[in-house]
Amino acid sequence: MRSKIVAGNWKMNKNLAETEALLTELVAKLPDTQAEVMVAPTFISLHSAVKQLESSSIEVIAQNMHFAENGAYTGEISPDMLLDIEVDTVIIGHSERRAYFGETNEILNKKVVTALYKNMRVVFCFGEKMEDRKADNHFKVVESQLKNALFSLEASAWSNIVLAYEPVWAIGTGETASPEQAQEMHAFIRKTIAQAYDTAIADTVSILYGGSVKPANAEEIFSKPDVDGGLIGGASLVADDFVAIIKAI
Ligand code: PEP
């Protein structure tokens, strides 16, 4: 059985007090669910969020980390620093990291390898740009992102990987992939993994959809057989919206 997951990526939003307030509201409104619920506040708020959610089922995860264990990397955060505050899941490869911080598939591969070596769970993001889709290259782009960043991993590593297909053109734009487009790509991703590894891995990896998921469209997207949940940006910053999306799964 694949895990159902709803993860909120707060990006560079919410200071310490705002983080505490949003988490308080989320905890109060959290519905009964079989799904794993995760939130990714900024680094500054991670430790206090972990403490605040100690007795909650909501998991605090990180938005990023460096691939090195320590050293002269000004401004960076290491996996051990995350583990030290009991954060053991990390988002790697978000399109904003790729676009604004030059993170290539090779760099992302190093991050994934370090995270797995440290026994962390990885939410790995990837997806095509609009120009790729218009040129009918979206399957090729997604295949090469997976291949270059993940397909050197041992088969056993896949139990700690969650995939998040996030078409870049749908992130923060209000434009969403149709449920059919999401399903088509998720099925393709599973087929590609089955070819590179085997169907057992392809069938058990959770594949989240990300890109302008809102309360109004969540249920239809989540109803698709190969969509196992969502990575939610903007809508995760509003407790009622995030809760509605959790209910939709
Ligand atoms: C994201 O940042 O991963 C994302 C999907 O953002 P949004 O939901 O705002 O499109």
PDB file of N, CA and C in Angstrom, residues 7-10 14 22 26 39 213 232-239 241-242 245:
ATOM      1  N   ALA A   7       1.579  17.463   1.858  1.00  0.00           N
ATOM      2  CA  ALA A   7       2.697  18.221   2.431  1.00  0.00           C
ATOM      3  C   ALA A   7       2.559  19.690   2.061  1.00  0.00           C
ATOM      4  N   GLY A   8       2.750  20.554   3.056  1.00  0.00           N
ATOM      5  CA  GLY A   8       2.677  21.994   2.809  1.00  0.00           C
ATOM      6  C   GLY A   8       4.072  22.596   2.739  1.00  0.00           C
ATOM      7  N   ASN A   9       4.382  23.221   1.626  1.00  0.00           N
ATOM      8  CA  ASN A   9       5.670  23.901   1.455  1.00  0.00           C
ATOM      9  C   ASN A   9       5.438  25.395   1.668  1.00  0.00           C
ATOM     10  N   TRP A  10       5.913  25.874   2.802  1.00  0.00           N
ATOM     11  CA  TRP A  10       5.631  27.271   3.157  1.00  0.00           C
ATOM     12  C   TRP A  10       6.589  28.251   2.486  1.00  0.00           C
ATOM     13  N   LYS A  14       6.075  33.335   6.574  1.00  0.00           N
ATOM     14  CA  LYS A  14       5.753  33.139   7.993  1.00  0.00           C
ATOM     15  C   LYS A  14       6.995  33.254   8.891  1.00  0.00           C
ATOM     16  N   LEU A  22      -0.117  29.626  12.858  1.00  0.00           N
ATOM     17  CA  LEU A  22      -0.686  28.761  11.807  1.00  0.00           C
ATOM     18  C   LEU A  22      -0.719  27.300  12.270  1.00  0.00           C
ATOM     19  N   LEU A  26      -3.856  24.834  12.681  1.00  0.00           N
ATOM     20  CA  LEU A  26      -3.869  23.551  11.956  1.00  0.00           C
ATOM     21  C   LEU A  26      -4.149  22.380  12.902  1.00  0.00           C
ATOM     22  N   VAL A  39       4.446  19.576   7.126  1.00  0.00           N
ATOM     23  CA  VAL A  39       4.590  21.007   6.851  1.00  0.00           C
ATOM     24  C   VAL A  39       6.077  21.355   6.805  1.00  0.00           C
ATOM     25  N   VAL A 213      -2.622  23.357  -6.322  1.00  0.00           N
ATOM     26  CA  VAL A 213      -3.708  22.561  -5.727  1.00  0.00           C
ATOM     27  C   VAL A 213      -4.437  23.450  -4.717  1.00  0.00           C
ATOM     28  N   ILE A 232       1.770  21.126  -1.523  1.00  0.00           N
ATOM     29  CA  ILE A 232       0.924  22.309  -1.617  1.00  0.00           C
ATOM     30  C   ILE A 232       1.715  23.539  -1.228  1.00  0.00           C
ATOM     31  N   GLY A 233       1.734  24.548  -2.078  1.00  0.00           N
ATOM     32  CA  GLY A 233       2.428  25.798  -1.764  1.00  0.00           C
ATOM     33  C   GLY A 233       1.458  26.791  -1.152  1.00  0.00           C
ATOM     34  N   GLY A 234       0.988  27.727  -1.973  1.00  0.00           N
ATOM     35  CA  GLY A 234       0.154  28.837  -1.496  1.00  0.00           C
ATOM     36  C   GLY A 234      -0.982  28.421  -0.575  1.00  0.00           C
ATOM     37  N   ALA A 235      -1.704  27.382  -0.937  1.00  0.00           N
ATOM     38  CA  ALA A 235      -2.885  27.004  -0.146  1.00  0.00           C
ATOM     39  C   ALA A 235      -2.522  26.422   1.218  1.00  0.00           C
ATOM     40  N   SER A 236      -1.246  26.058   1.415  1.00  0.00           N
ATOM     41  CA  SER A 236      -0.863  25.509   2.731  1.00  0.00           C
ATOM     42  C   SER A 236      -0.624  26.617   3.753  1.00  0.00           C
ATOM     43  N   LEU A 237      -0.666  27.867   3.294  1.00  0.00           N
ATOM     44  CA  LEU A 237      -0.435  29.001   4.207  1.00  0.00           C
ATOM     45  C   LEU A 237      -1.717  29.478   4.871  1.00  0.00           C
ATOM     46  N   VAL A 238      -2.828  28.879   4.454  1.00  0.00           N
ATOM     47  CA  VAL A 238      -4.130  29.248   5.027  1.00  0.00           C
ATOM     48  C   VAL A 238      -4.707  27.981   5.646  1.00  0.00           C
ATOM     49  N   ALA A 239      -4.872  27.972   6.977  1.00  0.00           N
ATOM     50  CA  ALA A 239      -5.235  26.727   7.671  1.00  0.00           C
ATOM     51  C   ALA A 239      -6.498  26.097   7.075  1.00  0.00           C
ATOM     52  N   ASP A 241      -7.786  26.285   4.133  1.00  0.00           N
ATOM     53  CA  ASP A 241      -7.558  25.714   2.795  1.00  0.00           C
ATOM     54  C   ASP A 241      -6.757  24.412   2.890  1.00  0.00           C
ATOM     55  N   PHE A 242      -5.714  24.432   3.721  1.00  0.00           N
ATOM     56  CA  PHE A 242      -4.880  23.234   3.849  1.00  0.00           C
ATOM     57  C   PHE A 242      -5.709  22.083   4.437  1.00  0.00           C
ATOM     58  N   ILE A 245      -7.899  20.598   1.879  1.00  0.00           N
ATOM     59  CA  ILE A 245      -7.143  19.736   0.966  1.00  0.00           C
ATOM     60  C   ILE A 245      -6.846  18.390   1.631  1.00  0.00           C
TER      61      ILE A 245
END
